[in-house]
Tab-separated table of C-alpha atoms in Angstrom:
chain	number	residue	atom	x	y	z
A	1	MET	CA	29.912	-45.734	35.171
A	2	VAL	CA	32.031	-42.647	35.497
A	3	ASN	CA	33.354	-40.987	32.324
A	4	SER	CA	37.103	-40.812	31.952
A	5	PRO	CA	38.722	-37.335	31.905
A	6	LYS	CA	39.527	-37.902	28.204
A	7	THR	CA	35.902	-38.588	27.331
A	8	GLY	CA	34.729	-35.586	29.320
A	9	ASN	CA	37.157	-33.215	27.650
A	10	ALA	CA	36.120	-34.402	24.168
A	11	GLY	CA	32.458	-33.717	24.995
A	12	GLU	CA	33.344	-30.321	26.396
A	13	SER	CA	35.350	-29.408	23.234
A	14	LYS	CA	32.451	-30.473	21.021
A	15	ALA	CA	30.097	-28.352	23.016
A	16	LYS	CA	32.368	-25.358	22.784
A	17	GLY	CA	32.696	-25.768	19.003
A	18	ARG	CA	28.958	-26.040	18.436
A	19	PRO	CA	27.687	-22.887	16.648
A	20	ARG	CA	25.293	-20.843	18.688
A	21	GLY	CA	21.961	-19.644	17.131
A	22	ARG	CA	22.342	-16.049	16.107
A	23	PRO	CA	19.922	-13.939	14.188
A	24	ARG	CA	20.998	-13.205	10.636
A	25	SER	CA	22.226	-9.633	10.085
A	26	PHE	CA	20.248	-7.753	7.420
A	27	ASP	CA	19.136	-4.222	6.472
A	28	ARG	CA	15.614	-3.741	7.820
A	29	ALA	CA	14.651	-0.953	5.420
A	30	THR	CA	15.750	-2.973	2.385
A	31	ALA	CA	13.822	-6.053	3.647
A	32	LEU	CA	10.729	-3.922	4.191
A	33	GLU	CA	10.918	-2.471	0.676
A	34	LYS	CA	11.179	-6.031	-0.721
A	35	ALA	CA	8.087	-7.122	1.297
A	36	LEU	CA	6.280	-4.075	0.051
A	37	MET	CA	6.947	-4.981	-3.586
A	38	ALA	CA	5.842	-8.545	-2.945
A	39	PHE	CA	2.544	-7.560	-1.332
A	40	TRP	CA	2.021	-4.927	-4.052
A	41	GLU	CA	2.495	-7.389	-6.861
A	42	HIS	CA	0.628	-10.331	-5.472
A	43	GLY	CA	-1.785	-9.021	-2.798
A	44	TYR	CA	-2.008	-10.027	0.835
A	45	GLU	CA	-3.590	-13.437	0.607
A	46	ALA	CA	-1.385	-14.793	-2.201
A	47	THR	CA	1.873	-13.689	-0.573
A	48	SER	CA	2.993	-16.418	1.840
A	49	VAL	CA	5.554	-16.232	4.627
A	50	SER	CA	7.828	-18.488	2.591
A	51	ASP	CA	7.438	-15.991	-0.343
A	52	LEU	CA	8.337	-13.191	1.961
A	53	THR	CA	11.480	-14.837	3.442
A	54	ARG	CA	12.639	-15.660	-0.096
A	55	VAL	CA	12.278	-12.150	-1.595
A	56	MET	CA	13.500	-10.473	1.656
A	57	ASP	CA	16.456	-12.908	1.777
A	58	ILE	CA	15.998	-13.599	5.481
A	59	GLY	CA	14.966	-16.576	7.546
A	60	ALA	CA	11.518	-16.962	9.155
A	61	PRO	CA	12.940	-16.363	12.652
A	62	SER	CA	14.495	-13.060	11.577
A	63	LEU	CA	11.237	-12.021	9.897
A	64	TYR	CA	9.193	-12.710	13.029
A	65	ALA	CA	11.773	-11.097	15.279
A	66	ALA	CA	12.015	-7.845	13.203
A	67	PHE	CA	8.422	-7.471	11.913
A	68	GLY	CA	6.165	-9.761	13.911
A	69	ASP	CA	3.762	-12.073	12.012
A	70	LYS	CA	2.709	-11.670	8.373
A	71	ARG	CA	-0.177	-9.409	9.314
A	72	SER	CA	1.996	-7.091	11.408
A	73	LEU	CA	4.467	-6.899	8.511
A	74	PHE	CA	1.718	-6.089	6.075
A	75	GLU	CA	0.447	-3.266	8.356
A	76	GLU	CA	3.949	-1.725	8.315
A	77	VAL	CA	4.100	-2.161	4.583
A	78	VAL	CA	0.874	-0.303	4.082
A	79	GLN	CA	2.170	2.581	6.222
A	80	GLU	CA	5.344	2.674	4.212
A	81	TYR	CA	3.435	2.570	0.943
A	82	GLY	CA	1.252	5.451	2.022
A	83	THR	CA	4.316	7.520	2.909
A	84	ARG	CA	6.376	6.762	-0.195
A	85	TYR	CA	3.864	6.064	-2.962
A	86	GLY	CA	0.320	6.767	-1.939
A	87	PHE	CA	0.412	10.166	-0.363
A	88	PHE	CA	-0.700	12.074	-3.492
A	89	THR	CA	-4.374	12.207	-2.564
A	90	GLU	CA	-3.741	13.672	0.894
A	91	ARG	CA	-1.288	16.176	-0.652
A	92	ALA	CA	-3.772	17.276	-3.330
A	93	LEU	CA	-6.477	17.790	-0.780
A	94	ALA	CA	-4.122	19.853	1.432
A	95	GLU	CA	-2.587	22.020	-1.316
A	96	GLU	CA	-5.356	22.586	-3.869
A	97	PRO	CA	-7.857	25.496	-3.351
A	98	THR	CA	-10.976	23.556	-4.346
A	99	ALA	CA	-12.387	20.086	-4.306
A	100	ARG	CA	-12.539	20.004	-8.075
A	101	ALA	CA	-8.820	20.959	-8.336
A	102	ALA	CA	-7.882	18.407	-5.663
A	103	VAL	CA	-9.741	15.570	-7.358
A	104	GLU	CA	-8.420	16.434	-10.769
A	105	ARG	CA	-4.863	16.534	-9.442
A	106	THR	CA	-5.383	13.187	-7.677
A	107	LEU	CA	-6.625	11.506	-10.817
A	108	ARG	CA	-3.722	12.883	-12.878
A	109	GLU	CA	-1.176	11.870	-10.305
A	110	ALA	CA	-2.805	8.416	-10.057
A	111	ALA	CA	-2.311	7.995	-13.811
A	112	VAL	CA	1.388	8.701	-13.402
A	113	GLN	CA	1.871	6.661	-10.135
A	114	TYR	CA	-0.125	3.646	-11.187
A	115	THR	CA	1.819	3.165	-14.434
A	116	GLU	CA	5.299	4.297	-13.414
A	117	PRO	CA	8.053	1.812	-14.133
A	118	GLY	CA	10.170	0.356	-11.399
A	119	HIS	CA	7.348	-1.027	-9.219
A	120	PRO	CA	4.082	-2.971	-9.670
A	121	HIS	CA	1.277	-1.136	-11.394
A	122	GLY	CA	-1.920	0.080	-9.711
A	123	CYS	CA	-2.491	0.743	-5.986
A	124	LEU	CA	-1.356	-1.593	-3.268
A	125	VAL	CA	-4.224	-0.666	-0.973
A	126	ILE	CA	-6.743	-1.476	-3.718
A	127	HIS	CA	-5.092	-4.570	-5.178
A	128	ALA	CA	-4.012	-6.206	-1.880
A	129	ALA	CA	-7.719	-6.436	-0.847
A	130	ALA	CA	-8.596	-8.664	-3.901
A	131	ASN	CA	-9.625	-12.136	-2.700
A	132	CYS	CA	-8.554	-11.333	0.837
A	133	THR	CA	-10.085	-13.761	3.372
A	134	THR	CA	-8.519	-12.271	6.460
A	135	PRO	CA	-11.293	-10.141	7.954
A	136	GLU	CA	-8.987	-7.744	9.891
A	137	VAL	CA	-6.858	-6.997	6.792
A	138	GLU	CA	-9.784	-6.581	4.475
A	139	GLN	CA	-11.575	-4.279	6.959
A	140	SER	CA	-8.374	-2.162	7.424
A	141	LEU	CA	-7.920	-1.691	3.648
A	142	ARG	CA	-11.584	-0.891	3.225
A	143	ALA	CA	-11.387	1.686	5.977
A	144	ARG	CA	-8.492	3.406	4.138
A	145	ARG	CA	-10.362	3.539	0.882
A	146	ASN	CA	-13.470	4.806	2.557
A	147	ALA	CA	-11.436	7.486	4.387
A	148	ASN	CA	-10.309	8.948	1.072
A	149	ILE	CA	-13.902	9.085	-0.143
A	150	ALA	CA	-15.001	10.756	3.089
A	151	ALA	CA	-12.190	13.313	2.671
A	152	PHE	CA	-13.431	14.090	-0.811
A	153	GLU	CA	-16.956	14.418	0.405
A	154	ASN	CA	-16.004	16.799	3.231
A	155	ARG	CA	-14.102	18.956	0.805
A	156	ILE	CA	-16.977	18.999	-1.653
A	157	LYS	CA	-19.402	20.007	1.143
A	158	THR	CA	-17.070	22.917	2.029
A	159	ASP	CA	-17.179	24.091	-1.631
A	160	ILE	CA	-20.952	23.869	-1.599
A	161	ALA	CA	-21.128	25.932	1.553
A	162	THR	CA	-18.811	28.596	0.072
A	163	GLY	CA	-20.651	28.703	-3.285
A	164	GLU	CA	-17.811	27.135	-5.191
A	165	LEU	CA	-20.250	24.354	-6.152
A	166	PRO	CA	-23.996	24.577	-6.779
A	167	PRO	CA	-26.200	24.053	-3.653
A	168	ASP	CA	-27.882	21.040	-5.169
A	169	THR	CA	-24.646	19.173	-5.667
A	170	ASN	CA	-24.826	15.568	-4.386
A	171	ALA	CA	-21.650	15.591	-2.360
A	172	ALA	CA	-21.739	11.929	-1.386
A	173	ALA	CA	-22.294	10.724	-5.007
A	174	LEU	CA	-19.625	13.011	-6.400
A	175	ALA	CA	-17.157	11.779	-3.826
A	176	ARG	CA	-17.985	8.168	-4.578
A	177	HIS	CA	-17.565	8.876	-8.284
A	178	ALA	CA	-14.038	10.100	-7.523
A	179	GLY	CA	-13.248	7.009	-5.467
A	180	ALA	CA	-14.622	4.739	-8.156
A	181	MET	CA	-12.460	6.401	-10.769
A	182	ILE	CA	-9.319	5.987	-8.652
A	183	GLN	CA	-10.071	2.290	-7.956
A	184	GLY	CA	-10.964	1.647	-11.613
A	185	MET	CA	-7.761	3.359	-12.791
A	186	SER	CA	-5.730	1.108	-10.481
A	187	GLN	CA	-7.242	-2.033	-12.019
A	188	GLN	CA	-6.885	-0.758	-15.553
A	189	ALA	CA	-3.238	0.050	-14.913
A	190	ARG	CA	-2.694	-3.553	-13.818
A	191	ASP	CA	-4.422	-4.654	-16.925
A	192	GLY	CA	-1.966	-2.767	-19.097
A	193	ALA	CA	-3.507	0.709	-19.573
A	194	SER	CA	-0.904	3.414	-20.288
A	195	ARG	CA	-0.383	6.696	-18.468
A	196	ALA	CA	-1.809	8.596	-21.520
A	197	GLU	CA	-4.958	6.338	-21.501
A	198	LEU	CA	-5.489	6.940	-17.832
A	199	GLU	CA	-4.973	10.691	-18.196
A	200	ALA	CA	-7.588	10.745	-20.867
A	201	LEU	CA	-9.882	8.916	-18.528
A	202	ALA	CA	-9.242	11.417	-15.808
A	203	GLU	CA	-10.161	14.265	-18.211
A	204	ILE	CA	-13.447	12.626	-19.081
A	205	ALA	CA	-14.176	11.951	-15.385
A	206	MET	CA	-13.773	15.633	-14.554
A	207	ALA	CA	-16.193	16.644	-17.343
A	208	ILE	CA	-19.195	15.604	-15.218
A	209	TRP	CA	-18.357	17.965	-12.348
A	210	PRO	CA	-20.879	20.700	-11.770
A	211	ARG	CA	-19.946	24.245	-12.167
A	212	THR	CA	-21.355	27.380	-10.540
């Protein structure tokens, strides 16, 4: 049976009026910041794609088109976090003249950063690894934490070589002590410790450092 011209035109008009699928317009930087806050607050595993689309105010297709999958988005979030919030360790190591001064500054700045209002408390890189069952994510976060400890150890070894620290200083143990303090301060901040309490903790932590 052949369609009449009238029927054909009606079908054509309907097709022309059908809305085409178009990606929703949104500000990528704003969406990334919202994702960062979600991961920082809840961790990697507990933050679902539906949670992300809700807080970012975008649809799943837009999320995948702009950021890739959840893991790719998280990797970008971690990079953004390091640039905007977590750079104080690298900065202290680069700018302070000794390992002791760099670690002391790191701990004091951690006390400020981990309790600052306006964002979740603690450290995203530390907290996001809690209960993480995705091996690639867990390994990536662990590598970042271990890189900080290795940087402390290298700096301590340099100070031993120059006589700034005693020759019998255990560089590896001292570096791990610094890492443990940072990680512990992050958790205590999430548990409600104040800036003043964490600064007092930092002062006690530095009291064990050997002197020449």
